Tab-separated table of C-alpha atoms in Angstrom:
chain	number	residue	atom	x	y	z
A	1	MET	CA	-39.963	-5.540	-23.606
A	2	GLN	CA	-37.553	-7.596	-25.227
A	3	LYS	CA	-35.038	-4.874	-25.767
A	4	THR	CA	-35.351	-3.899	-22.046
A	5	LEU	CA	-34.685	-7.434	-20.838
A	6	LYS	CA	-31.709	-7.400	-23.277
A	7	THR	CA	-30.564	-3.959	-21.791
A	8	ASN	CA	-30.965	-5.306	-18.180
A	9	LYS	CA	-28.800	-8.222	-19.122
A	10	PHE	CA	-26.078	-6.276	-20.669
A	11	VAL	CA	-26.002	-3.984	-17.561
A	12	LYS	CA	-25.806	-6.943	-15.124
A	13	LYS	CA	-23.110	-8.518	-17.418
A	14	ASN	CA	-20.771	-5.356	-17.270
A	15	LEU	CA	-21.417	-5.081	-13.589
A	16	MET	CA	-20.340	-8.558	-13.022
A	17	ILE	CA	-17.279	-8.561	-15.088
A	18	VAL	CA	-15.931	-4.962	-13.565
A	19	GLY	CA	-17.111	-6.679	-10.282
A	20	ALA	CA	-15.042	-9.661	-10.721
A	21	LEU	CA	-12.159	-7.339	-11.413
A	22	VAL	CA	-12.743	-5.094	-8.231
A	23	ALA	CA	-12.994	-8.289	-6.051
A	24	LEU	CA	-9.797	-9.728	-7.580
A	25	ILE	CA	-7.851	-6.616	-6.984
A	26	LEU	CA	-9.130	-6.477	-3.327
A	27	LEU	CA	-8.003	-10.053	-2.730
A	28	LEU	CA	-4.502	-9.346	-4.465
A	29	ASP	CA	-4.114	-6.202	-2.279
A	30	GLN	CA	-5.140	-8.061	0.865
A	31	LEU	CA	-3.005	-10.847	0.234
A	32	VAL	CA	0.230	-9.020	-0.499
A	33	LYS	CA	-0.385	-6.824	2.446
A	34	ILE	CA	-1.124	-10.024	4.963
A	35	TYR	CA	1.795	-11.738	3.685
A	36	VAL	CA	4.069	-8.645	4.184
A	37	LYS	CA	2.953	-8.141	7.613
A	38	THR	CA	3.277	-11.889	8.759
A	39	HIS	CA	6.620	-12.539	6.995
A	40	PHE	CA	8.629	-9.113	6.895
A	41	GLN	CA	10.122	-7.084	9.974
A	42	PRO	CA	9.576	-3.396	9.741
A	43	GLY	CA	11.846	-1.788	7.068
A	44	GLU	CA	12.866	-5.050	5.806
A	45	SER	CA	13.325	-5.306	1.925
A	46	VAL	CA	13.693	-7.945	-0.517
A	47	ASN	CA	14.613	-7.548	-4.093
A	48	VAL	CA	11.999	-8.499	-6.799
A	49	PHE	CA	13.105	-7.442	-10.077
A	50	GLY	CA	17.000	-7.030	-9.767
A	51	ASP	CA	17.601	-4.094	-7.101
A	52	TRP	CA	15.438	-1.311	-8.892
A	53	PHE	CA	11.963	-3.053	-7.756
A	54	VAL	CA	11.782	-4.201	-4.016
A	55	LEU	CA	9.433	-5.224	-1.467
A	56	GLU	CA	9.972	-3.134	1.770
A	57	TYR	CA	7.539	-3.279	4.485
A	58	ILE	CA	6.296	0.093	5.964
A	59	GLU	CA	2.938	1.433	7.467
A	60	ASN	CA	1.401	4.825	7.033
A	61	GLN	CA	-1.052	6.782	9.125
A	62	GLY	CA	-2.445	8.913	6.124
A	63	MET	CA	-3.334	8.712	2.622
A	64	ALA	CA	-2.075	7.375	-0.619
A	65	PHE	CA	1.859	7.040	-1.138
A	66	GLY	CA	2.341	7.514	2.762
A	67	THR	CA	0.941	11.191	2.541
A	68	THR	CA	-0.103	12.552	6.141
A	69	PHE	CA	-3.367	14.111	7.229
A	70	GLY	CA	-3.047	15.248	10.713
A	71	ASN	CA	-2.127	14.165	14.270
A	72	LYS	CA	-5.538	14.333	15.948
A	73	ILE	CA	-7.883	11.364	16.214
A	74	TRP	CA	-10.468	13.306	14.468
A	75	HIS	CA	-8.211	13.745	11.263
A	76	LYS	CA	-8.045	10.059	11.045
A	77	LEU	CA	-11.452	9.431	11.697
A	78	ALA	CA	-12.562	12.161	9.090
A	79	LEU	CA	-10.230	10.555	6.390
A	80	SER	CA	-11.621	7.050	7.119
A	81	ILE	CA	-15.254	8.257	7.110
A	82	PHE	CA	-14.520	10.477	4.083
A	83	ARG	CA	-13.436	7.062	2.197
A	84	ILE	CA	-16.733	5.466	3.221
A	85	PHE	CA	-18.892	8.251	1.813
A	86	ALA	CA	-16.691	8.209	-1.116
A	87	ILE	CA	-16.891	4.476	-1.859
A	88	GLY	CA	-20.579	4.789	-1.681
A	89	GLY	CA	-20.549	7.616	-4.062
A	90	ILE	CA	-18.652	5.774	-6.399
A	91	CYS	CA	-20.677	2.516	-6.065
A	92	TYR	CA	-23.841	4.768	-7.003
A	93	TYR	CA	-22.149	6.469	-9.683
A	94	TRP	CA	-20.767	3.380	-11.282
A	95	TYR	CA	-24.060	1.622	-11.090
A	96	GLN	CA	-25.734	4.598	-12.822
A	97	GLN	CA	-23.331	4.765	-15.425
A	98	ALA	CA	-23.835	1.175	-16.179
A	99	LYS	CA	-27.421	1.380	-16.539
A	100	ALA	CA	-26.704	4.472	-18.955
A	101	GLY	CA	-24.772	2.239	-21.281
A	102	VAL	CA	-21.219	3.991	-20.865
A	103	ARG	CA	-18.188	2.168	-22.131
A	104	ARG	CA	-17.194	-0.999	-20.227
A	105	GLU	CA	-13.717	0.559	-20.314
A	106	PHE	CA	-14.954	3.268	-18.359
A	107	LEU	CA	-16.713	1.115	-15.860
A	108	ILE	CA	-13.299	-0.576	-15.334
A	109	ALA	CA	-11.786	2.717	-14.672
A	110	ILE	CA	-14.323	3.312	-11.713
A	111	GLY	CA	-13.923	0.084	-10.785
A	112	LEU	CA	-10.386	0.391	-10.146
A	113	ILE	CA	-10.688	3.537	-8.322
A	114	LEU	CA	-13.408	1.664	-5.950
A	115	ALA	CA	-11.140	-1.090	-5.427
A	116	GLY	CA	-8.380	1.009	-4.459
A	117	ALA	CA	-10.362	3.251	-2.070
A	118	THR	CA	-11.750	-0.087	-0.451
A	119	GLY	CA	-8.509	-1.782	0.109
A	120	ASN	CA	-7.096	0.889	2.133
A	121	LEU	CA	-10.218	1.369	4.006
A	122	ILE	CA	-10.063	-2.464	5.064
A	123	ASP	CA	-6.660	-1.797	6.662
A	124	SER	CA	-8.017	1.342	8.929
A	125	MET	CA	-10.917	-0.900	9.726
A	126	PHE	CA	-9.557	-3.942	10.853
A	127	TYR	CA	-5.586	-4.025	11.292
A	128	ASP	CA	-5.468	-2.877	14.471
A	129	PHE	CA	-7.418	-5.722	15.752
A	130	ALA	CA	-6.253	-8.292	13.404
A	131	PHE	CA	-2.465	-8.008	13.922
A	132	PRO	CA	-0.229	-7.641	16.939
A	133	TYR	CA	0.264	-3.934	17.479
A	134	ASP	CA	3.514	-2.299	18.854
A	135	PRO	CA	3.051	1.377	19.624
A	136	CYS	CA	6.859	1.784	20.029
A	137	MET	CA	7.555	0.995	16.157
A	138	GLY	CA	8.535	4.113	14.314
A	139	TYR	CA	5.364	4.291	12.020
A	140	ASN	CA	3.233	4.389	15.160
A	141	HIS	CA	4.626	7.487	16.405
A	142	LEU	CA	2.736	10.549	16.098
A	143	GLU	CA	3.859	13.783	17.786
A	144	GLY	CA	0.939	15.808	19.179
A	145	SER	CA	-1.308	12.901	19.576
A	146	GLY	CA	-1.611	13.229	23.220
A	147	VAL	CA	-1.406	9.413	23.398
A	148	TRP	CA	1.872	8.805	25.415
A	149	THR	CA	3.436	5.338	25.579
A	150	ASN	CA	6.601	3.954	27.527
A	151	CYS	CA	9.071	2.888	25.220
A	152	ASP	CA	12.118	2.189	27.588
A	153	GLN	CA	12.864	-1.207	25.987
A	154	TYR	CA	13.752	0.943	22.798
A	155	PHE	CA	15.781	3.130	25.019
A	156	VAL	CA	13.607	6.475	24.065
A	157	GLY	CA	11.393	6.675	27.127
A	158	LYS	CA	7.955	7.993	26.731
A	159	ILE	CA	6.962	9.049	23.357
A	160	GLU	CA	3.265	10.132	21.709
A	161	THR	CA	2.016	7.536	19.390
A	162	LYS	CA	-1.155	6.989	17.170
A	163	HIS	CA	-4.742	6.270	18.379
A	164	ARG	CA	-5.820	2.896	17.860
A	165	GLY	CA	-9.063	1.318	17.139
A	166	PHE	CA	-11.938	0.832	14.327
A	167	LEU	CA	-11.252	3.300	11.493
A	168	LEU	CA	-7.713	4.169	12.856
A	169	GLY	CA	-5.659	1.448	11.631
A	170	ASN	CA	-2.568	2.093	9.636
A	171	VAL	CA	-2.070	1.230	5.696
A	172	VAL	CA	0.426	-1.143	4.579
A	173	ASP	CA	2.834	-0.335	2.097
A	174	MET	CA	5.559	-2.309	0.331
A	175	TYR	CA	6.350	-1.782	-3.366
A	176	LYS	CA	9.390	0.535	-3.931
A	177	PHE	CA	11.361	1.901	-6.842
A	178	GLN	CA	14.746	2.260	-6.372
A	179	ALA	CA	15.758	4.028	-9.631
A	180	THR	CA	17.362	7.772	-9.841
A	181	TRP	CA	17.257	10.137	-12.394
A	182	PRO	CA	20.508	10.369	-14.712
A	183	GLN	CA	22.795	13.058	-13.656
A	184	TRP	CA	22.033	15.201	-16.864
A	185	VAL	CA	18.519	15.575	-16.089
A	186	PRO	CA	17.979	19.155	-14.895
A	187	TRP	CA	16.695	19.737	-11.298
A	188	LEU	CA	16.300	16.100	-10.935
A	189	GLY	CA	19.575	14.438	-11.683
A	190	GLY	CA	20.708	11.974	-8.712
A	191	LYS	CA	17.196	12.142	-7.221
A	192	ASP	CA	14.703	9.367	-6.917
A	193	VAL	CA	12.539	8.782	-9.842
A	194	PHE	CA	9.572	7.872	-7.375
A	195	PRO	CA	10.496	8.090	-3.777
A	196	ALA	CA	7.086	6.974	-2.233
A	197	ILE	CA	6.274	3.326	-1.183
A	198	TRP	CA	2.943	2.120	-2.143
A	199	ASN	CA	0.571	-0.768	-2.385
A	200	THR	CA	-1.659	-2.493	-4.825
A	201	ALA	CA	-4.537	-0.298	-3.868
A	202	ASP	CA	-2.859	3.055	-4.523
A	203	ALA	CA	-1.694	1.531	-8.057
A	204	SER	CA	-5.122	0.565	-8.836
A	205	ILE	CA	-6.549	4.205	-7.836
A	206	THR	CA	-3.572	5.791	-9.912
A	207	ILE	CA	-4.501	3.679	-13.001
A	208	GLY	CA	-8.115	4.221	-12.852
A	209	VAL	CA	-7.694	8.089	-12.498
A	210	ALA	CA	-5.098	7.902	-15.349
A	211	MET	CA	-7.536	6.106	-17.546
A	212	VAL	CA	-10.294	8.737	-16.849
A	213	PHE	CA	-7.629	11.580	-17.299
A	214	LEU	CA	-6.275	10.183	-20.561
A	215	ARG	CA	-9.601	8.834	-22.216
A	216	GLN	CA	-11.812	11.438	-21.188
A	217	ARG	CA	-12.679	12.401	-24.769
A	218	ALA	CA	-13.590	8.678	-25.306
A	219	TYR	CA	-15.651	8.658	-22.233
A	220	PHE	CA	-17.379	11.944	-22.366
A	221	PRO	CA	-17.787	12.366	-26.308
A	222	LYS	CA	-19.524	15.461	-27.576
A	223	LYS	CA	-23.389	15.116	-28.426
A	224	GLN	CA	-23.080	13.915	-32.169
A	225	LYS	CA	-20.212	11.685	-31.421
A	226	ALA	CA	-21.913	10.208	-28.503
A	227	GLN	CA	-24.840	9.489	-30.528
A	228	ILE	CA	-22.643	7.328	-32.961
A	229	ILE	CA	-21.028	5.662	-30.260
A	230	GLN	CA	-24.189	4.889	-28.538
A	231	ASN	CA	-25.626	3.405	-31.716
A	232	ASN	CA	-22.689	1.218	-32.121
A	233	GLU	CA	-22.477	0.109	-28.601
A	234	GLN	CA	-26.374	-0.757	-28.856
A	235	ALA	CA	-25.440	-2.825	-32.074
A	236	THR	CA	-22.718	-4.528	-30.102
A	237	GLU	CA	-25.297	-4.983	-27.234
A	238	ALA	CA	-27.827	-6.760	-29.726
A	239	THR	CA	-25.249	-9.069	-31.109
A	240	GLU	CA	-23.717	-10.188	-27.601
A	241	GLU	CA	-27.437	-10.819	-26.187
A	242	ASP	CA	-28.202	-12.844	-29.326
A	243	GLN	CA	-25.057	-14.998	-28.692
A	244	LEU	CA	-26.356	-15.611	-25.014
């Protein structure tokens, strides 16, 4: 009974620590996005570290790093609904892994992926309502959407624009590397090292996935090694609980 109580406390402690990290990333992601949307003009950029790392305000209608998914309303809805189910699945898996007593580092990796997916979903859910919408901005154009808008003020006439509403909003991006490969690098010389513009949520997902990929042997050890690790973690758990 006492061991069960200690285990439950340890699980709650892990969930609270990782939950706080998720909340912090979400807060940072949204604060940066809101600041950029309210202080930058579309396409405006500001140097952060010299001229190789800048903040540049753009929006995208698709997935991470500006990748696109389609031009019909159901394409965007499917993407947003998939994110909702994925977030629910990640939360469930995260909780089950915490109860199973896995490494806290693995829970952090899952939490980073969860935070990133949730951060971009918030944009799609609410930004069409929270901020002024100009359908004539370039990032709102969507050929094949069937939604026609008169943009005579921009001297372009009628154009097709994206659908608007709940789960249909753009995702805000702002981080950009302005570095190029040296000319001597085969096939890549003179090209951008990383041409995509991204946000905090994208970075969080990437770091979490990279942790799982690079540390999978530590997170998913073979049976004998897993038993040794489990015994060590149980000893650590007991020590931490004794200190509470």
